[in-house]
mmCIF file of C-alpha atoms in Angstrom:
data_model
loop_
_atom_site.group_PDB
_atom_site.id
_atom_site.type_symbol
_atom_site.label_atom_id
_atom_site.label_comp_id
_atom_site.label_asym_id
_atom_site.label_seq_id
_atom_site.Cartn_x
_atom_site.Cartn_y
_atom_site.Cartn_z
ATOM 1 C CA MET A 927 -3.707 -18.603 -9.876
ATOM 2 C CA ALA A 928 -4.068 -16.566 -6.718
ATOM 3 C CA TRP A 929 -2.702 -13.283 -5.405
ATOM 4 C CA TYR A 930 -0.372 -13.755 -2.445
ATOM 5 C CA VAL A 931 1.138 -11.081 -0.227
ATOM 6 C CA ILE A 932 4.891 -11.093 0.243
ATOM 7 C CA TYR A 933 6.932 -9.145 2.754
ATOM 8 C CA THR A 934 10.134 -7.476 1.514
ATOM 9 C CA LYS A 935 13.130 -5.879 3.131
ATOM 10 C CA PRO A 936 12.463 -2.213 3.966
ATOM 11 C CA ARG A 937 12.646 0.160 0.975
ATOM 12 C CA ASN A 938 13.119 -2.729 -1.473
ATOM 13 C CA GLU A 939 9.602 -2.841 -2.929
ATOM 14 C CA LYS A 940 10.452 -1.340 -6.343
ATOM 15 C CA LYS A 941 13.662 -3.354 -6.764
ATOM 16 C CA VAL A 942 11.960 -6.611 -5.803
ATOM 17 C CA THR A 943 9.088 -5.815 -8.200
ATOM 18 C CA GLU A 944 11.553 -5.422 -11.085
ATOM 19 C CA ARG A 945 13.456 -8.594 -10.191
ATOM 20 C CA LEU A 946 10.283 -10.682 -9.890
ATOM 21 C CA GLN A 947 9.068 -9.408 -13.264
ATOM 22 C CA GLN A 948 12.412 -10.365 -14.811
ATOM 23 C CA ILE A 949 11.924 -14.013 -13.784
ATOM 24 C CA GLY A 950 8.368 -14.026 -15.145
ATOM 25 C CA ILE A 951 6.259 -13.561 -12.017
ATOM 26 C CA VAL A 952 3.202 -11.313 -12.186
ATOM 27 C CA VAL A 953 3.647 -8.762 -9.408
ATOM 28 C CA TYR A 954 1.719 -5.679 -8.287
ATOM 29 C CA CYS A 955 3.237 -2.925 -6.177
ATOM 30 C CA PRO A 956 0.628 -0.189 -5.591
ATOM 31 C CA LEU A 957 2.311 3.203 -5.827
ATOM 32 C CA VAL A 958 1.171 6.678 -4.816
ATOM 33 C CA THR A 959 2.672 10.057 -5.681
ATOM 34 C CA GLN A 960 4.071 12.170 -2.881
ATOM 35 C CA ILE A 961 5.743 15.550 -2.879
ATOM 36 C CA LYS A 962 9.058 15.406 -1.032
ATOM 37 C CA GLN A 963 10.772 18.538 0.240
ATOM 38 C CA TRP A 964 14.541 18.872 0.161
ATOM 39 C CA SER A 965 16.467 21.940 1.255
ATOM 40 C CA ASP A 966 16.770 23.186 -2.326
ATOM 41 C CA ARG A 967 13.709 21.779 -4.134
ATOM 42 C CA LYS A 968 10.455 19.892 -4.092
ATOM 43 C CA LYS A 969 9.957 16.760 -6.145
ATOM 44 C CA LYS A 970 7.089 14.391 -6.894
ATOM 45 C CA ILE A 971 8.088 10.787 -6.288
ATOM 46 C CA GLN A 972 6.327 7.435 -6.483
ATOM 47 C CA VAL A 973 6.299 5.558 -3.177
ATOM 48 C CA PRO A 974 4.689 2.218 -2.270
ATOM 49 C CA LEU A 975 1.224 2.434 -0.740
ATOM 50 C CA PHE A 976 2.071 -0.427 1.644
ATOM 51 C CA ASN A 977 5.614 -0.318 3.006
ATOM 52 C CA SER A 978 7.430 -3.658 2.562
ATOM 53 C CA TYR A 979 4.447 -5.449 0.946
ATOM 54 C CA LEU A 980 3.890 -6.664 -2.627
ATOM 55 C CA PHE A 981 1.219 -8.775 -4.301
ATOM 56 C CA VAL A 982 2.266 -11.704 -6.507
ATOM 57 C CA ASN A 983 -0.032 -13.717 -8.763
ATOM 58 C CA LEU A 984 1.066 -17.331 -9.129
ATOM 59 C CA ASP A 985 0.091 -20.962 -8.643
ATOM 60 C CA GLU A 986 0.429 -22.651 -5.262
ATOM 61 C CA LYS A 987 3.135 -24.950 -6.648
ATOM 62 C CA ASP A 988 5.223 -21.959 -7.803
ATOM 63 C CA ARG A 989 5.243 -20.109 -4.483
ATOM 64 C CA GLU A 990 8.906 -20.885 -3.756
ATOM 65 C CA LYS A 991 10.078 -19.074 -6.918
ATOM 66 C CA VAL A 992 9.861 -15.674 -5.214
ATOM 67 C CA PHE A 993 12.733 -16.606 -2.907
ATOM 68 C CA GLN A 994 15.103 -16.652 -5.910
ATOM 69 C CA VAL A 995 15.005 -12.851 -5.697
ATOM 70 C CA SER A 996 17.031 -10.997 -3.097
ATOM 71 C CA GLY A 997 14.933 -8.687 -0.965
ATOM 72 C CA VAL A 998 12.014 -11.104 -0.459
ATOM 73 C CA VAL A 999 11.675 -12.000 3.228
ATOM 74 C CA ARG A 1000 8.557 -14.168 3.548
ATOM 75 C CA TYR A 1001 4.917 -14.614 2.706
ATOM 76 C CA LEU A 1002 2.257 -12.958 4.818
ATOM 77 C CA PHE A 1003 0.215 -15.600 6.658
ATOM 78 C CA TRP A 1004 -3.362 -15.475 7.903
ATOM 79 C CA LEU A 1005 -4.633 -18.185 10.267
ATOM 80 C CA GLY A 1006 -1.632 -20.389 9.545
ATOM 81 C CA LYS A 1007 -1.987 -20.256 5.749
ATOM 82 C CA PRO A 1008 -0.496 -17.899 3.165
ATOM 83 C CA ALA A 1009 -2.735 -14.835 2.857
ATOM 84 C CA ILE A 1010 -4.671 -14.804 -0.410
ATOM 85 C CA VAL A 1011 -6.121 -11.607 -1.848
ATOM 86 C CA ARG A 1012 -9.104 -11.939 -4.179
ATOM 87 C CA ASP A 1013 -8.869 -10.663 -7.756
ATOM 88 C CA GLU A 1014 -11.729 -8.243 -7.057
ATOM 89 C CA GLU A 1015 -9.784 -6.609 -4.214
ATOM 90 C CA ILE A 1016 -6.723 -6.120 -6.417
ATOM 91 C CA ASP A 1017 -8.957 -4.630 -9.143
ATOM 92 C CA VAL A 1018 -10.563 -2.216 -6.662
ATOM 93 C CA LEU A 1019 -7.133 -1.176 -5.416
ATOM 94 C CA ARG A 1020 -5.878 -0.576 -8.971
ATOM 95 C CA ASP A 1021 -9.014 1.372 -9.922
ATOM 96 C CA SER A 1022 -8.919 3.557 -6.833
ATOM 97 C CA LEU A 1023 -5.249 4.437 -7.358
ATOM 98 C CA ASN A 1024 -6.015 5.540 -10.919
ATOM 99 C CA HIS A 1025 -8.438 8.200 -9.682
ATOM 100 C CA VAL A 1026 -7.034 11.517 -8.572
ATOM 101 C CA MET A 1027 -8.576 13.239 -5.607
ATOM 102 C CA SER A 1028 -10.424 16.239 -7.020
ATOM 103 C CA SER A 1029 -11.384 18.072 -3.835
ATOM 104 C CA VAL A 1030 -11.214 17.698 -0.098
ATOM 105 C CA GLU A 1031 -13.482 19.251 2.487
ATOM 106 C CA VAL A 1032 -11.951 19.683 5.919
ATOM 107 C CA THR A 1033 -14.363 19.826 8.815
ATOM 108 C CA ASN A 1034 -13.844 20.046 12.539
ATOM 109 C CA ILE A 1035 -12.200 16.675 13.201
ATOM 110 C CA LYS A 1036 -10.634 15.683 16.508
ATOM 111 C CA ALA A 1037 -8.789 12.640 17.830
ATOM 112 C CA GLY A 1038 -11.174 9.767 18.560
ATOM 113 C CA ASP A 1039 -13.614 10.649 15.751
ATOM 114 C CA ILE A 1040 -14.602 7.993 13.249
ATOM 115 C CA VAL A 1041 -14.455 9.170 9.629
ATOM 116 C CA ASN A 1042 -15.548 7.608 6.363
ATOM 117 C CA ILE A 1043 -13.011 7.904 3.560
ATOM 118 C CA SER A 1044 -14.780 9.034 0.405
ATOM 119 C CA GLU A 1045 -11.867 9.385 -2.045
ATOM 120 C CA GLY A 1046 -8.581 7.715 -2.912
ATOM 121 C CA PRO A 1047 -7.216 4.203 -2.455
ATOM 122 C CA PHE A 1048 -9.081 3.616 0.810
ATOM 123 C CA LYS A 1049 -12.463 4.803 -0.479
ATOM 124 C CA GLY A 1050 -15.358 3.284 1.452
ATOM 125 C CA LYS A 1051 -13.236 2.376 4.478
ATOM 126 C CA GLU A 1052 -13.829 3.683 7.966
ATOM 127 C CA GLY A 1053 -11.002 5.115 10.050
ATOM 128 C CA LEU A 1054 -10.483 6.189 13.627
ATOM 129 C CA VAL A 1055 -8.649 9.515 13.956
ATOM 130 C CA LYS A 1056 -5.638 8.793 16.131
ATOM 131 C CA HIS A 1057 -3.621 11.987 15.910
ATOM 132 C CA ILE A 1058 -3.843 15.376 14.205
ATOM 133 C CA LYS A 1059 -0.800 17.534 13.530
ATOM 134 C CA ARG A 1060 -0.482 20.822 11.713
ATOM 135 C CA ASN A 1061 0.179 19.223 8.316
ATOM 136 C CA SER A 1062 -1.017 15.621 8.745
ATOM 137 C CA ILE A 1063 -3.635 13.343 10.219
ATOM 138 C CA GLN A 1064 -3.224 9.717 11.336
ATOM 139 C CA LEU A 1065 -6.067 7.252 10.841
ATOM 140 C CA VAL A 1066 -6.396 3.660 11.997
ATOM 141 C CA LEU A 1067 -8.288 1.694 9.336
ATOM 142 C CA LYS A 1068 -10.490 -0.731 11.240
ATOM 143 C CA GLU A 1069 -10.965 -3.359 8.510
ATOM 144 C CA LEU A 1070 -7.305 -3.555 7.545
ATOM 145 C CA GLY A 1071 -5.853 -2.930 10.995
ATOM 146 C CA VAL A 1072 -3.286 -0.462 9.637
ATOM 147 C CA LEU A 1073 -2.274 3.064 10.535
ATOM 148 C CA ILE A 1074 -2.132 5.532 7.647
ATOM 149 C CA THR A 1075 -0.846 9.089 7.666
ATOM 150 C CA LEU A 1076 -2.326 11.651 5.301
ATOM 151 C CA THR A 1077 -0.116 14.691 4.800
ATOM 152 C CA LYS A 1078 -1.085 18.150 3.689
ATOM 153 C CA SER A 1079 0.057 17.336 0.135
ATOM 154 C CA ASP A 1080 -2.351 14.359 0.127
ATOM 155 C CA LEU A 1081 -5.175 16.643 1.211
ATOM 156 C CA LEU A 1082 -4.558 19.453 -1.310
#
């Protein structure tokens, strides 16, 4: 069995995860905790690490089963074939999400700098600083080709 990446409708990751589990498919939706601010309160909520992406572990012959669930759009393809994620990469992702960031040291960083991420789910990855705001920083992760935004709550 292999881990495949599926693309879901926006904001349907948790629902699709539940539905896939109900039909017996092993699914992994990496979640991170964020603090959301409303006008009257703050609340910690679990949000997907990768918007609209889930990992499913199944045999090649069973790949069509995921389309029984509403909210699944398609598989992610790489070089004309369904993208396969190695077990080791899933394990590293799970392990890194289980560790809580204990401390952060902020140095003089500016747009265009290359930084090494030493903590959290992207530990060991290198990122290019794209934009810095008062309460957040945007990094482009070279290896994954994705843009991530770290907010002040992620850094505290």
